[in-house]
PDB file of C-alpha atoms in Angstrom:
ATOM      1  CA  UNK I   1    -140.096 -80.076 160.335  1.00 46.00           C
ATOM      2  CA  UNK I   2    -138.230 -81.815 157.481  1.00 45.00           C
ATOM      3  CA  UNK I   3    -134.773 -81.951 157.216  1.00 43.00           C
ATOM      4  CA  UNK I   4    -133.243 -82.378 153.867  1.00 41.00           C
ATOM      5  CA  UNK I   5    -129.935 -83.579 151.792  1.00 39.00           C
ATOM      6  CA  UNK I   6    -128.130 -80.134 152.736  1.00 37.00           C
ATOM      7  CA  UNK I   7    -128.500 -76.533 154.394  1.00 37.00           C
ATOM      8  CA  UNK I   8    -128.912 -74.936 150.504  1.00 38.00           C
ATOM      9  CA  UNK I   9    -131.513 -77.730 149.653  1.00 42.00           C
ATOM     10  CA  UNK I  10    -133.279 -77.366 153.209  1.00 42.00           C
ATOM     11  CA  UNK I  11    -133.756 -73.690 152.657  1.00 44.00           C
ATOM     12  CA  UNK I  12    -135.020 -74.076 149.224  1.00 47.00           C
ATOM     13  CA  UNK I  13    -137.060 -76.968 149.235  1.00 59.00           C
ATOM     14  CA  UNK I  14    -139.030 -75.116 152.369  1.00 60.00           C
ATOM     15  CA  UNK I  15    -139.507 -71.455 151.285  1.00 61.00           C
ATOM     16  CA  UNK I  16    -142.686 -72.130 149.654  1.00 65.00           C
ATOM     17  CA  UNK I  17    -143.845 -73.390 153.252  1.00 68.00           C
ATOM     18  CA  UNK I  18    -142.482 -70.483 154.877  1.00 66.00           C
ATOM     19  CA  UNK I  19    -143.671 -68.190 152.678  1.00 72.00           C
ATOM     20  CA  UNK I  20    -147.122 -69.008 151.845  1.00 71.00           C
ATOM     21  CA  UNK I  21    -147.927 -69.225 155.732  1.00 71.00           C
ATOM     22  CA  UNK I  22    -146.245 -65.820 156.148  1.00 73.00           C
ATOM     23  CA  UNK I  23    -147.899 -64.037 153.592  1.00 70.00           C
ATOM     24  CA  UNK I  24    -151.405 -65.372 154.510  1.00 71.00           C
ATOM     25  CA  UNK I  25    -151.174 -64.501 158.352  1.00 74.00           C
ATOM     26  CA  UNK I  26    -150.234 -61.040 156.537  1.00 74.00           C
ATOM     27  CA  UNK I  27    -146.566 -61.172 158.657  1.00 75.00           C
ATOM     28  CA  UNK I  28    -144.895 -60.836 155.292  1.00 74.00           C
ATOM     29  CA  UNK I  29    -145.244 -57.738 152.726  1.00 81.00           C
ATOM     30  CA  UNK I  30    -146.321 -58.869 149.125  1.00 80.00           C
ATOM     31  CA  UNK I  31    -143.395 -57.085 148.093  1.00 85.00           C
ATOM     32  CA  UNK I  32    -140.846 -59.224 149.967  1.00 83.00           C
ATOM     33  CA  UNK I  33    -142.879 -62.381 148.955  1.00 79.00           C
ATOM     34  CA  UNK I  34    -142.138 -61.513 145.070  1.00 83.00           C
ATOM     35  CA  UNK I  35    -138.327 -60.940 146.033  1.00 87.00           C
ATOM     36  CA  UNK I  36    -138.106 -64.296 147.670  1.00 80.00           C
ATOM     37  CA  UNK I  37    -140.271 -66.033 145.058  1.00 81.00           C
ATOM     38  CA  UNK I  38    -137.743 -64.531 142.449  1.00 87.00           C
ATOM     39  CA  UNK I  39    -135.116 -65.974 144.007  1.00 85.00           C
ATOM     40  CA  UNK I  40    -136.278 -69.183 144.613  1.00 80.00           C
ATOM     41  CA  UNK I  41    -136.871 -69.389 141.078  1.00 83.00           C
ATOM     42  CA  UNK I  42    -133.929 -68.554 140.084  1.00 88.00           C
ATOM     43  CA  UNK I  43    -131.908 -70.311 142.458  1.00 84.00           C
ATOM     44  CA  UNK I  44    -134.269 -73.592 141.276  1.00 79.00           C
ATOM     45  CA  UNK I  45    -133.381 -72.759 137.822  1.00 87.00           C
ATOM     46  CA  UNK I  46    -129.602 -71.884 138.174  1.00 90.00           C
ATOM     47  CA  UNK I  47    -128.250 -74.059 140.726  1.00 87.00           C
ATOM     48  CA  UNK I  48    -128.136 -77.880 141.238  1.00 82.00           C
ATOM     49  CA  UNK I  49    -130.422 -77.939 144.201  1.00 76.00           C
ATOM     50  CA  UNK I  50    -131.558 -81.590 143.999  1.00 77.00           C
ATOM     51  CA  UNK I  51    -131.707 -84.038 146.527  1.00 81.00           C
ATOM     52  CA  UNK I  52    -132.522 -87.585 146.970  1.00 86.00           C
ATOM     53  CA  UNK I  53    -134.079 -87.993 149.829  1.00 91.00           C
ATOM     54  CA  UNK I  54    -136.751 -85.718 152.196  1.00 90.00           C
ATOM     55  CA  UNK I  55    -135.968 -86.502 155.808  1.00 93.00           C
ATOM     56  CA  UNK I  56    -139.647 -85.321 157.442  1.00 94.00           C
ATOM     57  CA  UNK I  57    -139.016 -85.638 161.453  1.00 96.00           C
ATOM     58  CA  UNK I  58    -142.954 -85.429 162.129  1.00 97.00           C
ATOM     59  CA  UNK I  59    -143.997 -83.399 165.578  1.00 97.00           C
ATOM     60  CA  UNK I  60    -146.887 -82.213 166.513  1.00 98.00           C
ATOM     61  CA  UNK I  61    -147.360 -78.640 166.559  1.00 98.00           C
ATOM     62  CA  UNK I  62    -147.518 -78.459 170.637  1.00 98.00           C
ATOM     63  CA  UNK I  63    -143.945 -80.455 170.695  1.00 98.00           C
ATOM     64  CA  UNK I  64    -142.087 -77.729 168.414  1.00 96.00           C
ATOM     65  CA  UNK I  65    -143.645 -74.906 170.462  1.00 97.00           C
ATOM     66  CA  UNK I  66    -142.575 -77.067 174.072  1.00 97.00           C
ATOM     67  CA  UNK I  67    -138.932 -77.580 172.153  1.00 96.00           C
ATOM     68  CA  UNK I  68    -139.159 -73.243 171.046  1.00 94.00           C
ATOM     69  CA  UNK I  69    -139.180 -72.638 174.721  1.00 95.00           C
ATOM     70  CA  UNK I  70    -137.076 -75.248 176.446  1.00 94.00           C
ATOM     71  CA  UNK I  71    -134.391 -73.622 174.050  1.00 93.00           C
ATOM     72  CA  UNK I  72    -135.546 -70.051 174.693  1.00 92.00           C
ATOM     73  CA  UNK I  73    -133.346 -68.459 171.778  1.00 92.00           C
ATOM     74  CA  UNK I  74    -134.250 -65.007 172.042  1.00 93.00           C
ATOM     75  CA  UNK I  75    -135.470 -64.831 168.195  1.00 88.00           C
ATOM     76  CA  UNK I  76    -138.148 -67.759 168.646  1.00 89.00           C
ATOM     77  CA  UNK I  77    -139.857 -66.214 172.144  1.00 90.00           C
ATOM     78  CA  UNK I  78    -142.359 -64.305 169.603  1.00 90.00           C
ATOM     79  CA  UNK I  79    -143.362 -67.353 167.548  1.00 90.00           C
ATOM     80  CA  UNK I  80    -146.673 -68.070 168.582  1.00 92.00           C
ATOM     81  CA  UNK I  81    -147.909 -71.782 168.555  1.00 95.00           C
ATOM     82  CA  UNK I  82    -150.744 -70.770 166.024  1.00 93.00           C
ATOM     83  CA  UNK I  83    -147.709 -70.082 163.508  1.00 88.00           C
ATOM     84  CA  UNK I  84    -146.339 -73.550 164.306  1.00 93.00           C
ATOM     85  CA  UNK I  85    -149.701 -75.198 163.562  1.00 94.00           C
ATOM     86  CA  UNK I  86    -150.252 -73.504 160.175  1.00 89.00           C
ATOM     87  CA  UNK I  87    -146.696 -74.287 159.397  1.00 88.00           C
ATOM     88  CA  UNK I  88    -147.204 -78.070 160.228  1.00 94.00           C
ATOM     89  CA  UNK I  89    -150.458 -78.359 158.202  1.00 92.00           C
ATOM     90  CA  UNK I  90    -148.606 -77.203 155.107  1.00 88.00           C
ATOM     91  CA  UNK I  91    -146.055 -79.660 155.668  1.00 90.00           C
ATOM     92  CA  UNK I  92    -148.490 -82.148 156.185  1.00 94.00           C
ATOM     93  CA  UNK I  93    -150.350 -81.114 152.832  1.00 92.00           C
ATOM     94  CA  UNK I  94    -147.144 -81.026 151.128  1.00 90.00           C
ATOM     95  CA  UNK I  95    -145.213 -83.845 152.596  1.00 92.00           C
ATOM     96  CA  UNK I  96    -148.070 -86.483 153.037  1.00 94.00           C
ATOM     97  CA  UNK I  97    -150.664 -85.469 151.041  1.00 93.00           C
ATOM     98  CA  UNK I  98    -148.612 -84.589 147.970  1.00 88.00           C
ATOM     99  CA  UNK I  99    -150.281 -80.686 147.806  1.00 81.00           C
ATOM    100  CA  UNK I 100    -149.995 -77.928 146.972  1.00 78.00           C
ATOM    101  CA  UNK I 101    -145.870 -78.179 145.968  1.00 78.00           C
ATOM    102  CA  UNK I 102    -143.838 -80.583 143.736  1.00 81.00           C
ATOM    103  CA  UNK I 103    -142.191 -83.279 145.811  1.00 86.00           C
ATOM    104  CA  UNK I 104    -138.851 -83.121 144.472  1.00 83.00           C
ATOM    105  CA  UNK I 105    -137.278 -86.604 146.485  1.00 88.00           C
ATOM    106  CA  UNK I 106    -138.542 -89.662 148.092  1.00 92.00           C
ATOM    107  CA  UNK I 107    -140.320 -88.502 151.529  1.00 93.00           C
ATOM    108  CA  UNK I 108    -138.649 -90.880 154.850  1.00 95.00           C
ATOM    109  CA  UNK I 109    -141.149 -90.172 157.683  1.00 97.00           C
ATOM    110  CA  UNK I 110    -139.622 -90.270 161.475  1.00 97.00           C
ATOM    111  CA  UNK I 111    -142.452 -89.704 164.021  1.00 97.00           C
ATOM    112  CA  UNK I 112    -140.485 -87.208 166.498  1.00 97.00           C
ATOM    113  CA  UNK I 113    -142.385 -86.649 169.259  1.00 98.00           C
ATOM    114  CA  UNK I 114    -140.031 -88.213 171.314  1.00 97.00           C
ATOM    115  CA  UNK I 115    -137.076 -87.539 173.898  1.00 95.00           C
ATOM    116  CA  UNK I 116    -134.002 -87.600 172.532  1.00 94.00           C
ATOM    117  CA  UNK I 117    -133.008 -91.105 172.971  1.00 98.00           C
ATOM    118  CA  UNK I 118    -135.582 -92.733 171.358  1.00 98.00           C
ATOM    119  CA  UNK I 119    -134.991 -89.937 168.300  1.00 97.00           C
ATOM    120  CA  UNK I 120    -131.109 -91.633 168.300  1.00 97.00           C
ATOM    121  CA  UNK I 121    -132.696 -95.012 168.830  1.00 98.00           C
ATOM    122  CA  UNK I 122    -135.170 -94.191 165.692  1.00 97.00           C
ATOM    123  CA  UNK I 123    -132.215 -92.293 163.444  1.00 95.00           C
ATOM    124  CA  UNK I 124    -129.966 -95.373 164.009  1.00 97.00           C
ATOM    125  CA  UNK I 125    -132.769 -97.372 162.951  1.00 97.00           C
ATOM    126  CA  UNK I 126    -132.919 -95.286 159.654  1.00 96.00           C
ATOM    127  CA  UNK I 127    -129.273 -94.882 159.303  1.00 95.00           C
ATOM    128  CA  UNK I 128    -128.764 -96.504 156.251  1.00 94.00           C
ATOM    129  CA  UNK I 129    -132.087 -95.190 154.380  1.00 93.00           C
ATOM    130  CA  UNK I 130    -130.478 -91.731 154.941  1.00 92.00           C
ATOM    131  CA  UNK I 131    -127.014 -91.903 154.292  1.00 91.00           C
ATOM    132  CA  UNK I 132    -126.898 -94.172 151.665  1.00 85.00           C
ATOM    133  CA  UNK I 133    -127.873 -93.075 147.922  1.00 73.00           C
ATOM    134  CA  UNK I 134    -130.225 -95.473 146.535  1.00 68.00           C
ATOM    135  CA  UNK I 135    -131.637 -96.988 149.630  1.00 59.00           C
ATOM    136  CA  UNK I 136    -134.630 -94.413 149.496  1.00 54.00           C
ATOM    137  CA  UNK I 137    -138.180 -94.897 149.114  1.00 52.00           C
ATOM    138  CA  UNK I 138    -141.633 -93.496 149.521  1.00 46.00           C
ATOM    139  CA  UNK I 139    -143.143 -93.326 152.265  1.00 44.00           C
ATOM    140  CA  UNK I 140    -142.474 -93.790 155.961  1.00 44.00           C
TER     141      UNK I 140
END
């Protein structure tokens, strides 16, 4: 899943993800969908929500769901790896393909289907690309 600039922007910038696979495996009322996609308007509209940069750590759908239940939070024992796939082939659509949403930043692509050294090894790597403004590009 892709991590963005900040927890406002990483919230925003995702809801059309969320919600789009919600609504379509029918886990999410039409009704709420209009509330959030009024808000997400309006937050887009009203707020300064912009970014310069799209941190995308790439996993495969099987790695998320292995990662769900290593950390067995109560709250993600229902998510079901099916969810997890549709969610990744939206980002994948979105992030790499440039569809169906606006890319709003540069996209950084870190392949993380890796323990967690190699993740620090990899982040360290990319240090500078992320934390400094200006450094970005397309692309992986």
């Amino acid at each position: 899943m892709p991590v963005v600039g900040a927890s406002h922007c990483r919230r925003t910038c995702n809801l059309p993800c969320w919600t789009s696979t919600l609504v379509l495996s029918r886990k999410m009322p039409e009704v709420d969908y209009v509330v959030l996609s009024e808000w997400f308007d309006w937050i887009v509209k009203n707020t300064d929500v912009s970014m310069d940069l799209i941190v995308y750590l790439r996993t495969t759908p099987e790695t998320c769901y292995q990662r769900l239940k290593m950390r067995c939070r109560e709250e993600e024992k229902v998510i079901p790896l099916e969810y997890l796939d549709a969610i990744h082939h939206l980002y994948e659509e979105w992030l790499i393909k440039g569809g169906p949403f606006p890319i709003v930043a540069p996209v950084l692509v870190i392949e993380a289907d890796h323990d967690m050294q190699k993740m620090l090894e990899l982040l360290e790597q990319n240090r500078d690309r992320i934390l400094t403004p200006g450094n970005q590009k397309h692309g992986p």
